[in-house]
XYZ file of C-alpha atoms in Angstrom:
614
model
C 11.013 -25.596 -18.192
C 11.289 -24.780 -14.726
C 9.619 -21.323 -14.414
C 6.603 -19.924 -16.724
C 5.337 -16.515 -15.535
C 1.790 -15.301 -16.571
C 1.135 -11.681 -17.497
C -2.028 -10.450 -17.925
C -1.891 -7.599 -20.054
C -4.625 -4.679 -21.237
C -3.595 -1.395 -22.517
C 0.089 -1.494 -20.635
C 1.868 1.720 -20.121
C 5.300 1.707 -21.560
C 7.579 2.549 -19.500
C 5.727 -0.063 -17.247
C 6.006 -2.919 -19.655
C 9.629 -1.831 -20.302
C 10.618 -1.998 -16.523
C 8.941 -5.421 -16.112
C 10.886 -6.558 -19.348
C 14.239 -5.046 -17.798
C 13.298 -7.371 -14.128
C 13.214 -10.552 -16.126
C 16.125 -9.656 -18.111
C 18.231 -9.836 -15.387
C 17.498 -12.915 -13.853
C 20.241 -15.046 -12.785
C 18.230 -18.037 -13.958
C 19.729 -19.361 -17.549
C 16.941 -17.888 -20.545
C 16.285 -21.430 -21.652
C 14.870 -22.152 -17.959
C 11.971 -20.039 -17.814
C 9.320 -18.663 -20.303
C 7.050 -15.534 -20.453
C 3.629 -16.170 -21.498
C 1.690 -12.625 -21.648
C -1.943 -12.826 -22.168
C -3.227 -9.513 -23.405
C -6.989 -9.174 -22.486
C -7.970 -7.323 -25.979
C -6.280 -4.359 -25.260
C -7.481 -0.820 -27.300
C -3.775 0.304 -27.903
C -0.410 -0.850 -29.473
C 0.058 -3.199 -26.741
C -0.546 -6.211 -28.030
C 1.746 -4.989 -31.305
C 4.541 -4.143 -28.571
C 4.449 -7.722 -26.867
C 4.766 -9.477 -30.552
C 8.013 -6.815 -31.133
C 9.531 -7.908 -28.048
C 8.647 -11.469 -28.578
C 10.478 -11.387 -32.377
C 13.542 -11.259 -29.842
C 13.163 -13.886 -27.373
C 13.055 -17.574 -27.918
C 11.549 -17.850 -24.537
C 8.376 -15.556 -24.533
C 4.715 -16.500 -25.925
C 1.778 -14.106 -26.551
C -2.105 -14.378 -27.263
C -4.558 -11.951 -27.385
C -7.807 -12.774 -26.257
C -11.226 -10.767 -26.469
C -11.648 -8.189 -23.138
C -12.845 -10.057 -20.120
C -12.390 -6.870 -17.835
C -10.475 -8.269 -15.328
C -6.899 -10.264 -14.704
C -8.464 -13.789 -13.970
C -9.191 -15.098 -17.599
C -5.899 -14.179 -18.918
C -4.139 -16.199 -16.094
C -6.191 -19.540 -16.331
C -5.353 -19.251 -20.228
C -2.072 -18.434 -19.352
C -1.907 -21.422 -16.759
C -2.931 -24.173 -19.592
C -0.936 -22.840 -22.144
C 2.649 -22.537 -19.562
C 4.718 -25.591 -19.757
C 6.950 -24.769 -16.823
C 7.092 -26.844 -13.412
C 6.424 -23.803 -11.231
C 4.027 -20.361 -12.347
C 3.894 -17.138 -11.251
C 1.158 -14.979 -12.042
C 3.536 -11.375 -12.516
C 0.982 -7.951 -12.969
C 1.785 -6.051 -15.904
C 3.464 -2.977 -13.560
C 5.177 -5.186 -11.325
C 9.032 -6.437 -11.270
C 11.188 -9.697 -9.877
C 14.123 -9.082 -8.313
C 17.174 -10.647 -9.942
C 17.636 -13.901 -8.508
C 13.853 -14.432 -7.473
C 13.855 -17.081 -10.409
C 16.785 -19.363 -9.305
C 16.316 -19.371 -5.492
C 12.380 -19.577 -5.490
C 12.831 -23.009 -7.459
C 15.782 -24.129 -5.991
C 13.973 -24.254 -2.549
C 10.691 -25.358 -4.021
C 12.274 -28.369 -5.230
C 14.322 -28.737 -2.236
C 11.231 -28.869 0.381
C 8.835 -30.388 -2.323
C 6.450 -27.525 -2.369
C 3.168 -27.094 -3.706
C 3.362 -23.316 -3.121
C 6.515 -21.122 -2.229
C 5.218 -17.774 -0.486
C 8.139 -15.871 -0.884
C 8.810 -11.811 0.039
C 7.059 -9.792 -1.323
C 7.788 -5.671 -1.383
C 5.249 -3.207 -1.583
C 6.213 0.460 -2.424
C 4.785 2.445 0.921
C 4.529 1.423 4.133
C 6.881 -0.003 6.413
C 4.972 -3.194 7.440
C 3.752 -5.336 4.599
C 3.988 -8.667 5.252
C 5.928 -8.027 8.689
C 4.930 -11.032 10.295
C 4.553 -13.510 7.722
C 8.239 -13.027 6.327
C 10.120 -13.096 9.527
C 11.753 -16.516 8.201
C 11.939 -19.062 6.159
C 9.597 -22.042 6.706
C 9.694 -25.225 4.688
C 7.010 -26.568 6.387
C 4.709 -23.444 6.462
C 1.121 -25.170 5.725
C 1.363 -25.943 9.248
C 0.631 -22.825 10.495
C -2.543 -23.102 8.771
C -4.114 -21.177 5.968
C -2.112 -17.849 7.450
C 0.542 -19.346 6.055
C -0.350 -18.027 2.251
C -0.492 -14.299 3.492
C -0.537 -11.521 2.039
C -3.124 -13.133 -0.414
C -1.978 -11.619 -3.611
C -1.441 -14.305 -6.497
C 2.189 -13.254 -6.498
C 3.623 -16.798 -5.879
C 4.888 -19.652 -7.200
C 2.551 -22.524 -7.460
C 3.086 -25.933 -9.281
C 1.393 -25.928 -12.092
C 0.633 -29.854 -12.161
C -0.922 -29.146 -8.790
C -3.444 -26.479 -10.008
C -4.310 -28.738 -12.881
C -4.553 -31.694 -10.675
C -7.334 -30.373 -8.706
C -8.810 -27.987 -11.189
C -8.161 -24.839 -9.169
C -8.616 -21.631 -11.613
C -9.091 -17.836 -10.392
C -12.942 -16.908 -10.373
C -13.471 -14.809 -14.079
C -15.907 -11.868 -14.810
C -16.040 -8.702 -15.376
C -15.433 -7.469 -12.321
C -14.224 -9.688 -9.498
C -12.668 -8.407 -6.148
C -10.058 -10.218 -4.146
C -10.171 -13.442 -6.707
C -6.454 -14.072 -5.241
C -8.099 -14.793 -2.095
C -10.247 -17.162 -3.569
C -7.840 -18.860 -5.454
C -4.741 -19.014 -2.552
C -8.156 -20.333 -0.379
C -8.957 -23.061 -2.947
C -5.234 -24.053 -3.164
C -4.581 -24.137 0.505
C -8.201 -26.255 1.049
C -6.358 -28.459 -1.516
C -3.830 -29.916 1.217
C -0.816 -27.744 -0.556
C 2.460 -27.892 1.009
C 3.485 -24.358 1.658
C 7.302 -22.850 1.998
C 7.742 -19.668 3.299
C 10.780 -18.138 1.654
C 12.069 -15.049 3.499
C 15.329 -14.396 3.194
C 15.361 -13.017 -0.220
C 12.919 -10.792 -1.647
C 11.024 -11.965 -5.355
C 8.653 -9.768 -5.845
C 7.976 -5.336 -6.053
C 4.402 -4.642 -6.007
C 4.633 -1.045 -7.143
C 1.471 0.813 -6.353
C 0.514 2.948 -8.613
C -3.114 3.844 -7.491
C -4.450 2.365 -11.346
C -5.344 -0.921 -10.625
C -9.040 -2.324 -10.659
C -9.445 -2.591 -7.817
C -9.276 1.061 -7.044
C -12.978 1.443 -8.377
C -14.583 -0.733 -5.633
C -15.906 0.920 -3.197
C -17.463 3.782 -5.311
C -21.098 1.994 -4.823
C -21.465 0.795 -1.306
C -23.887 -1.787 -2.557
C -21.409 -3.877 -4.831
C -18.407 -3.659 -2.100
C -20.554 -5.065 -0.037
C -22.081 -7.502 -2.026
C -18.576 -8.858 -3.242
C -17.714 -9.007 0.553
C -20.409 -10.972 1.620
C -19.987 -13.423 -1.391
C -16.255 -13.982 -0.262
C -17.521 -14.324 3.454
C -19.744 -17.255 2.566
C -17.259 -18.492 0.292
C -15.104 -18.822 2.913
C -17.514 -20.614 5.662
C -18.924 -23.128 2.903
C -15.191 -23.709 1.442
C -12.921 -23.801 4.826
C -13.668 -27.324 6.560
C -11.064 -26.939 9.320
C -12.397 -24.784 12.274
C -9.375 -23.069 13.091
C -8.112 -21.957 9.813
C -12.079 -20.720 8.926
C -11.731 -18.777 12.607
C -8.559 -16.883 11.159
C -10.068 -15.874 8.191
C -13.535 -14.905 9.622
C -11.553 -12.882 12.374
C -9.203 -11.717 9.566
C -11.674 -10.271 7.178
C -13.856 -8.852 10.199
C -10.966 -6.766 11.554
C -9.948 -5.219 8.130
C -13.066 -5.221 6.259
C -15.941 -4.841 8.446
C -14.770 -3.348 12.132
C -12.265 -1.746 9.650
C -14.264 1.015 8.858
C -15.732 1.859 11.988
C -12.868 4.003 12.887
C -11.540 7.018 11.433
C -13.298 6.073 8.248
C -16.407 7.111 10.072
C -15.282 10.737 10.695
C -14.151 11.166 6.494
C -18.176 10.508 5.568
C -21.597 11.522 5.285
C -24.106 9.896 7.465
C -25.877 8.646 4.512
C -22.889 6.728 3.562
C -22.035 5.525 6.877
C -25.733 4.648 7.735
C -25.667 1.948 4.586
C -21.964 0.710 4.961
C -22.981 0.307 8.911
C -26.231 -1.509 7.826
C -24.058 -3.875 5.717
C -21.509 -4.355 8.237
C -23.897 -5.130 10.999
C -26.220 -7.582 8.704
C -22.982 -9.254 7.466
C -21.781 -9.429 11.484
C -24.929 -10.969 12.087
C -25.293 -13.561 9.845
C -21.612 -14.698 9.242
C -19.504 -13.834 12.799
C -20.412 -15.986 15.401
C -20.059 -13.847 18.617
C -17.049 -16.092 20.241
C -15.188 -14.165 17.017
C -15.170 -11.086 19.264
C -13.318 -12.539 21.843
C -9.972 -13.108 19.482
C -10.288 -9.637 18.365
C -7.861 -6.593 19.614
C -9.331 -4.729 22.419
C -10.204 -1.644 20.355
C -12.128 -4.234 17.907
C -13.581 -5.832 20.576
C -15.201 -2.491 21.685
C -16.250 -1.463 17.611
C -18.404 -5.258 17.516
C -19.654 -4.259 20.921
C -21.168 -1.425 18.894
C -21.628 -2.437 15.926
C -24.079 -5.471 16.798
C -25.755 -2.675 19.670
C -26.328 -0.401 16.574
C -24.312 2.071 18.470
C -23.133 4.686 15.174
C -22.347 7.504 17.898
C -20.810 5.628 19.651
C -18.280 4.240 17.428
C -17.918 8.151 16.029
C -16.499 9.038 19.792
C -14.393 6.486 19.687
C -12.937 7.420 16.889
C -12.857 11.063 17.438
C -10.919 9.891 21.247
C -8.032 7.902 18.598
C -7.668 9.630 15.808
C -3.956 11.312 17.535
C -3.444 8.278 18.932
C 0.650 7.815 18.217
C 4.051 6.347 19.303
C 6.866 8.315 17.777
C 10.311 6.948 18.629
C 13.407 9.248 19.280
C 17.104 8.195 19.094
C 18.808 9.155 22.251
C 22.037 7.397 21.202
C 23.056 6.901 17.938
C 27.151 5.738 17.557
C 29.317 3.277 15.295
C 30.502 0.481 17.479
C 32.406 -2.303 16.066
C 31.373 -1.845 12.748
C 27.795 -1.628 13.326
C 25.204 1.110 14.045
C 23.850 1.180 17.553
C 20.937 2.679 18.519
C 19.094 3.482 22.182
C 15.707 5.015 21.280
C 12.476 5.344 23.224
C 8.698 5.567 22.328
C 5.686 6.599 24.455
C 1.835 6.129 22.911
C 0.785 9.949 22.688
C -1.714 11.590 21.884
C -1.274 14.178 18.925
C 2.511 13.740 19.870
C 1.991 15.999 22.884
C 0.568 14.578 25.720
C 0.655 11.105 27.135
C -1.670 8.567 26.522
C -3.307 7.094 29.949
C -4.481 3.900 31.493
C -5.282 3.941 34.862
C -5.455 1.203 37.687
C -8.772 -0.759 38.800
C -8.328 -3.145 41.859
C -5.310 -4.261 40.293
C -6.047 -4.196 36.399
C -4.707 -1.354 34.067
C -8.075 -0.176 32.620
C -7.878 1.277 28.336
C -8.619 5.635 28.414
C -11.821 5.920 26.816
C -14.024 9.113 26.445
C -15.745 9.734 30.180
C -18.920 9.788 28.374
C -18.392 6.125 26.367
C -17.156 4.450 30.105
C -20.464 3.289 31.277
C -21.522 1.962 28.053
C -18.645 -0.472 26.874
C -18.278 -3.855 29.129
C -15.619 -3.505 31.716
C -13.913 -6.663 30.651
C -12.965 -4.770 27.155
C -11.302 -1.927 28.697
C -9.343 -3.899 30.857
C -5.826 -4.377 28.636
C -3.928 -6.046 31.898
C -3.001 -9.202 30.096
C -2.647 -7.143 26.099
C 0.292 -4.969 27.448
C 2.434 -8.580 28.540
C 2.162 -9.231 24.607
C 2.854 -5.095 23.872
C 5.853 -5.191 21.631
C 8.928 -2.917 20.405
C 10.980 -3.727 17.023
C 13.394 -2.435 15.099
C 13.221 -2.732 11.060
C 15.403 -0.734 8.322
C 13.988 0.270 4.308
C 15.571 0.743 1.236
C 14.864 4.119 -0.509
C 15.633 2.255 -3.874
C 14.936 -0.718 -3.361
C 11.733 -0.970 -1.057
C 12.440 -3.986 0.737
C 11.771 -3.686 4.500
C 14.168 -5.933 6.622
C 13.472 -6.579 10.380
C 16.815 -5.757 12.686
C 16.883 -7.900 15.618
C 16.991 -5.979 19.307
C 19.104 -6.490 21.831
C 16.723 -5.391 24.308
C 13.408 -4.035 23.704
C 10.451 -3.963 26.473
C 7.514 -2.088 26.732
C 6.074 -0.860 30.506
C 3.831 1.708 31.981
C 4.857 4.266 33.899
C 3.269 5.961 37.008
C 2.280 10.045 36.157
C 0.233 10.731 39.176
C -2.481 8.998 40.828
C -3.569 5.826 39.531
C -2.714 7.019 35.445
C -0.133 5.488 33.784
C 1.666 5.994 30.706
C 2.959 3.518 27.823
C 6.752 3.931 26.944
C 9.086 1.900 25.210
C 12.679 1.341 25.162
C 14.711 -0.465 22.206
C 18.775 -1.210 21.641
C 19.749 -2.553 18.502
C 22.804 -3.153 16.466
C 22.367 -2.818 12.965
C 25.376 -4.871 11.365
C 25.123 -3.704 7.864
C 27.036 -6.899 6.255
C 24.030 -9.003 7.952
C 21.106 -7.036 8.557
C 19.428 -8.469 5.573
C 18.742 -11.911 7.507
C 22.218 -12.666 7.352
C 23.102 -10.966 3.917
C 24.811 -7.753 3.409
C 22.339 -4.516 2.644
C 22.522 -3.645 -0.992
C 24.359 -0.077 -1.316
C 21.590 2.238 -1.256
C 19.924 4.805 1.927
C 18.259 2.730 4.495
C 15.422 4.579 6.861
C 15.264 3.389 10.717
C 12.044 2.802 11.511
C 10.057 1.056 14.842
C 7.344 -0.444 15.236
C 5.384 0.100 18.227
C 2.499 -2.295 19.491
C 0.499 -2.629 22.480
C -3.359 -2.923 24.049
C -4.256 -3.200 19.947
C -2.833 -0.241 18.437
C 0.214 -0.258 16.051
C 2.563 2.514 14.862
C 5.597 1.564 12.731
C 6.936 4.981 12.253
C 10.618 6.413 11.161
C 12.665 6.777 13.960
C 13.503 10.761 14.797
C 17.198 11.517 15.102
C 19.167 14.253 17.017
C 18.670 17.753 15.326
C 22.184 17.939 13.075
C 23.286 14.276 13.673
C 25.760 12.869 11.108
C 28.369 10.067 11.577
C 30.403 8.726 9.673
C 32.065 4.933 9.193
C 34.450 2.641 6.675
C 33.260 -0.909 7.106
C 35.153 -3.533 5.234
C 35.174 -2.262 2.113
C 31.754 -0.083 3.011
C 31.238 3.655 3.205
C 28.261 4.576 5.657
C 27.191 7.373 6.887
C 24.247 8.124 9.580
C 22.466 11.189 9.609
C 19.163 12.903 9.578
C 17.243 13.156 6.679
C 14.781 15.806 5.767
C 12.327 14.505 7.200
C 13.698 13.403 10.572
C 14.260 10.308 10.311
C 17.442 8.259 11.041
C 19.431 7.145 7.691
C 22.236 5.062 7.417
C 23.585 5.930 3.533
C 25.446 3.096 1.802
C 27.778 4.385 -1.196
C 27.675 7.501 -0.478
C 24.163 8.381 -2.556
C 23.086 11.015 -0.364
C 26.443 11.904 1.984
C 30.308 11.321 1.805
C 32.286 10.351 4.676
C 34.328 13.297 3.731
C 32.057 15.340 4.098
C 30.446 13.998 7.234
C 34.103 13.739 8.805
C 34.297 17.982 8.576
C 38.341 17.528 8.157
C 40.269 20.915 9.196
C 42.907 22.630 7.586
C 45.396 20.830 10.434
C 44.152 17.674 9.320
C 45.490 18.264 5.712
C 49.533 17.417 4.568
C 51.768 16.726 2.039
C 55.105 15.814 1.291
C 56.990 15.429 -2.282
C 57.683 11.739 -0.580
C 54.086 10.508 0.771
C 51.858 12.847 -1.454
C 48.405 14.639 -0.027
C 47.177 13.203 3.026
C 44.044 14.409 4.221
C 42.940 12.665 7.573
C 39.648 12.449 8.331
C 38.938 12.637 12.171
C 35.570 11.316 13.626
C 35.470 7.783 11.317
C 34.916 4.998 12.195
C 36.774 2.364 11.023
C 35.991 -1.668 11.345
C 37.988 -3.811 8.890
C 40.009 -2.878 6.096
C 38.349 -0.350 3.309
C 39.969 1.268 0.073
C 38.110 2.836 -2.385
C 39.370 4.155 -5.936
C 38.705 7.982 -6.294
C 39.678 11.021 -7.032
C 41.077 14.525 -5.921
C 40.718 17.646 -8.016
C 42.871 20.516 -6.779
C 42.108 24.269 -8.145
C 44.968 26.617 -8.204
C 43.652 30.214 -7.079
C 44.769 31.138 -11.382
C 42.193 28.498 -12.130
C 44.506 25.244 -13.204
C 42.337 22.050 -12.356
C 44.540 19.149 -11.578
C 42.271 15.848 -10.945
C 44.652 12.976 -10.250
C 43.940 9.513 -8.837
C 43.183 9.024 -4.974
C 42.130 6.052 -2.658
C 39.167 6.782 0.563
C 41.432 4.351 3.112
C 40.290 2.975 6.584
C 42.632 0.236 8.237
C 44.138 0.175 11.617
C 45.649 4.022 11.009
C 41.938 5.446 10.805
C 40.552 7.102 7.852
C 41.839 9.489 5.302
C 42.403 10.425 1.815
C 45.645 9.582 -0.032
C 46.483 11.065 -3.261
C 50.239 9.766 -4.010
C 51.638 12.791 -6.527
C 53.704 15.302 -6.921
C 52.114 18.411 -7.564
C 53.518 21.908 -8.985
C 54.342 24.397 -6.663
C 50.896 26.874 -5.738
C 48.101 27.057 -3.397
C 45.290 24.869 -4.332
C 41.571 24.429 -2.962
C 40.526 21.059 -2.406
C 37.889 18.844 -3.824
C 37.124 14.913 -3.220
C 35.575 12.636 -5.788
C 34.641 9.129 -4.085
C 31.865 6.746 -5.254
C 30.760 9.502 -8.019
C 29.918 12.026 -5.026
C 31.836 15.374 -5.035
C 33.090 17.014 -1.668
C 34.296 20.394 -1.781
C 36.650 20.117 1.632
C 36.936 23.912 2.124
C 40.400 23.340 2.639
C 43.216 24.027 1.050
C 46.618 23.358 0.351
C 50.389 25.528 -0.072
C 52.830 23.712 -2.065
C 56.151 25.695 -2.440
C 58.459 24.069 -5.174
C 60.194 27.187 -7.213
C 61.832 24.668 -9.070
C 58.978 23.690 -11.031
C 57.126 26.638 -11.610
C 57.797 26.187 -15.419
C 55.401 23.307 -15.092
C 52.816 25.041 -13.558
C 52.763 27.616 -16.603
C 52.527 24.589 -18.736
C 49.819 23.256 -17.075
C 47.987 26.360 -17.149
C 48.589 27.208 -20.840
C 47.345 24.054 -21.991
C-alpha cells in the first residue's frame, strides 16, 4: 500500500463527505494502491452509518468509530496505527485532493527519499497562501530549515514508518489549538528529510468558517494560554538557534505584534487592555529583544510599543495605516505571440487617493508616520533606506474554479520612489509580464477555466496582493493552439483571461459586422472574425443556428478556426433560400451575432416550406 489517508470524521455534512468521496474517486493512482481509513470521533448523526454504506462499496476503505474526543488529533494517531500504507495523509473531512495528488506526491517521495513531501496546498480566498514556500520544487527542502514545512497544516504526506519510528503523535484533548504545528515541529526536530513539491497542486483547503478552531479566541484567557504553551513548546523543543529564531519571529509577527494593528481599532479597551497585557508578558518572557531587529519595520515600531506599554500609541499607528494600499492598473493589455502581455503600474496610497510619502534625512528615505508619533519611535525604525532595495513587484494568476494561485514570472518589475516636491517621495511600481497560457502553470498548461490577474506589491513591510484593474470596457480576444481566450474586465475590475469560453466567446468579443459575414453555395457561411488573435493552429467543433424571419431554426454543424488566415466561423452547407439571423454555439456558450444573412435560391423554396411545416 503506497498511500493511506486519515479522516477524522464527527457529524460530517453531506454534501461535504460526498465531495471528498468524489476527490479520491478520481485519482489517477490504481484503487488497490491507496486506502481510506476514516475515524469518526463518536459522531451524534448518521455519519458514522454513511461511512459503513460507502465502505460496503470499496475494497479499499476502513472505518472505526471511536467515543468523542472533541478534537481531530485522536482520530488521526488511531488512524496512523491502524494505516498500512508507506506514505499518510491526514485529509479533513471538508477538504478535497486534486486528481493526480496521489501518484505524483509518491512518485517524488520515493524518488528523493523523503521523510515528508510538503506539497501545494490551495486555500479558497486569498491570493497569497503559501506564496513563498511553493515557488518550486525542492528535493532537498529540510535545508532551508524548519520553514521548510510551511504552511503548518497536517496536510502532507509523511512516512508512516518514520512517525512510528520516533513516536511522533499529534497532541489529543479536548480542545487543542495549532496541534499541526506541534506535530510538523516534532517531525522536523526529528532530522526529516523534507521535499517541497510545487509544481502540482494536492490539496483544497476549503474554508468554510466551521472548523474548531473558529471558537478560539472567544475568551482572551485560553487564546492566550494555548499561545504561550506553544511558545515554550517551541524554545524547550527547537535545539538549533536559527530555526527556533524563525519560529519565535514567526509567531511574534502573526500572533502577538499581529494584533496591535487594525485589530486594535475593531475593540473595546477592556479587551485590548488584557490581550495587550498577554502580549507584552508573553514578549517579555519568551522574545529576546535581538528578535526585534529581524522584524519588518512596521513590527519593529509595534515591539517598540508594546514592551514601552505604549496602547495609544500603537492605536495612532494604526489609525495612520488602516488606507494604507497599492492598487495596480493595466496600462497595456494585448495578445502577442500567443501570450497575454501586460504593462501595469502600482503606487502605495493612501485610501487609493493620495500618495503615500517618505521623505529624505541626510541621505536616508525616512517611513511617514503621524507628526505626533515622530519623536517617540527610534529614528533607526523609520529609516526604510535599505527595506525599499528588497521592495518587490510580482505577477500571479487564480483560478475561479479551481483556486489554485500560480506565480507568472516578470519580465521586468522594479519598484522606486519618486520625487513630489520637496524632500517627499512617493512609492510606485512598474511590472511587464507575459502570461503564456500553455506554461503559466510552472511549465504546464492552465486548466480551462477564468483566471484573475492579480499583483502583489511589497515594500518598507507592507504587502498588498490585489486584482489587477483593467481599462474601463477592455475585451480581447485570442485562438491559441487549440485554446479559446479571451481578456476582459470582470465585474469587479479586475483583469480576466477566460479559458473555454465560461464567461465570454471569442465571437462575441471579436464584435464581427455585417461586412464581415459571406456565403457561397460552394464554400458555405463564413463569418470572419476581425480583432483575433491567432498563435498556432485552433479548430473547435460547434455549431450555427440560423432563424428565418417566419421562425424556421436551422442548427447545422460549424468549426471556430484560427490558422495562418485569422479567425472565423465556417459552417460548410447549403442552406434554403431566406434571410436568416445568426447565432453561434462554441464550447456550450451561445452568441447571438446580431447579424444576419440573405440567401436568394428560388429554386429551392419548396424546401424551405418543408422545413417550416415540419
Amino acid at each position: 500500500m503506497k498511500i493511506s489517508v486519515v479522516v477524522p470524521t464527527y457529524n460530517t455534512d453531506q454534501e461535504a463527505l460526498s465531495r471528498l468521496i468524489g476527490s479520491i474517486d478520481k485519482q489517477t493512482m490504481a484503487k488497490d494502491e491507496y486506502e481510506l481509513v476514516f475515524i469518526d470521533d463518536g459522531s451524534t448523526t448518521d455519519t458514522f452509518e454513511r461511512l459503513k454504506e460507502l465502505q460496503s462499496t470499496r475494497s479499499n476503505m476502513i472505518v472505526k468509530q471511536i467515543p468523542n474526543s472533541g478534537w481531530g488529533s485522536r482520530p488521526r494517531n488511531i488512524g496512523t496505527k491502524m494505516a498500512t500504507g508507506e506514505y499518510v495523509l491526514y485529509l479533513d473531512h471538508d477538504d478535497v485532493v486534486y486528481p493526480e495528488a496521489f501518484e505524483r506526491v509518491y512518485d517524488y517521495g520515493k524518488k528523493h527519499h523523503a521523510d515528508v513531501i510538503n506539497p501545494k496546498e490551495v486555500r479558497t480566498n486569498g491570493w497569497s497562501w503559501g506564496w513563498e514556500q511553493f515557488k518550486e520544487n525542492n528535493p532537498s527542502a529540510e535545508k532551508l530549515g524548519i520553514s521548510s514545512l510551511l504552511p503548518m497544516t497536517p496536510h502532507k504526506f509523511y512516512r508512516r514508518q518514520f512517525l512510528l519510528d520516533n513516536g511522533i503523535e499529534f497532541n489529543e484533548g479536548a480542545r487543542v489549538l495549532w496541534e499541526d504545528v506541534y506535530f510538523n515541529t516534532k517531525v522536523f526536530t526529528c532530522g526529516a528529510k523534507v521535499a517541497i513539491l510545487a509544481d502540482y497542486p494536492t490539496y483544497y483547503w476549503i474554508t468554510t468558517g466551521a472548523n474548531n478552531s473558529s471558537s478560539f479566541g472567544r475568551d482572551p484567557h485560553e487564546k492566550w494560554a494555548q499561545i504561550r504553551k506553544l511558545i515554550a513548546f517551541c524554545t524547550e523543543t527547537i535545539t538549533n538557534k536559527a530555526d527556533l529564531e524563525f519560529m519565535l519571529t514567526h509567531w511574534y509577527q502573526t500572533r502577538l505584534l499581529g494584533i496591535l494593528g487594525q485589530w486594535l481599532l475593531k475593540n473595546k479597551d477592556d479587551r485590548i487592555a488584557i490581550e495587550f497585557d498577554y502580549a507584552q508578558r508573553l514578549a517579555s518572557e519568551f522574545i529576546p529583544l535581538a528578535i526585534d531587529r529581524n522584524l519588518t519595520p512596521v513590527n519593529q515600531t509595534r515591539a517598540y510599543f508594546l514592551r514601552g506599554g505604549n496602547i495609544e500609541g500603537l492605536k495612532k499607528l494604526a489609525e495612520h495605516d488602516k488606507k494604507l494600499t497599492a492598487r495596480s492598473y493595466a496600462n497595456e493589455i494585448k495578445w502577442l505571440d500567443g501570450k497575454l502581455s501586460i504593462d501595469a503600474e502600482a503606487e502605495m496610497t493612501i485610501d487609493e487617493s493620495s500618495p503615500y510619502l517618505v521623505h529624505q534625512n541626510n541621505g536616508n528615505l525616512m517611513r511617514d508616520v503621524p507628526a505626533n508619533l515622530e519623536s517617540s519611535i527610534p529614528a533607526n525604525q523609520l529609516n526604510v533606506t535599505e527595506e525599499l532595495y528588497r521592495a518587490t513587484y510580482e505577477a500571479s494568476i487564480k483560478g475561479r474554479d479551481s483556486r489554485i494561485t500560480w506565480e507568472v514570472p516578470a519580465d521586468y518589475a522594479a519598484v522606486s520612489t519618486k520625487p513630489i516636491e520637496e524632500n517627499n517621495l512617493k512609492i510606485s511600481g512598474r511590472l511587464k509580464v507575459n502570461i503564456d497560457i500553455q506554461h503559466a502553470a510552472m511549465g504546464m498548461s492552465l486548466e480551462k477555466q477564468p483566471w484573475d490577474v492579480a499583483a502583489r506589491f511589497s515594500a518598507i513591510g507592507y504587502t498588498f496582493h490585489r486584482g489587477i484593474v483593467a481599462p474601463k470596457g477592455f475585451g480581447a480576444a485570442a485562438l491559441i493552439s487549440g485554446y479559446t481566450a479571451v481578456a476582459y474586465r470582470n465585474k469587479s475590475e479586475i483583469l480576466t483571461i477566460d479559458l473555454n469560453s465560461r464567461v465570454r466567446s471569442v465571437v462575441g468579443t471579436s464584435k464581427p459586422t455585417q461586412s464581415d459575414l459571406t456565403y457561397n453555395r460552394t464554400t458555405g457561411l463564413v463569418l470572419n472574425l476581425p480583432n483575433v488573435h491567432v498563435s498556432g493552429v485552433t479548430k473547435i467543433k460547434g455549431k450555427v443556428e440560423l432563424v428565418s424571419d417566419e421562425d424556421v431554426l436551422i442548427r447545422v454543424p460549424a468549426h471556430l478556426i484560427g490558422d495562418e488566415y485569422g479567425a472565423r466561423v465556417i459552417a460548410d452547407y447549403k442552406f434554403p433560400a431566406g434571410k436568416y439571423r445568426i447565432t453561434t454555439i462554441f464550447e456550450g456558450r451561445r452568441t447571438n451575432t446580431r447579424l444576419y444573412v440573405d440567401i436568394a435560391d428560388e429554386g429551392i423554396k419548396g424546401f424551405l416550406n418543408k422545413v417550416k411545416n415540419s
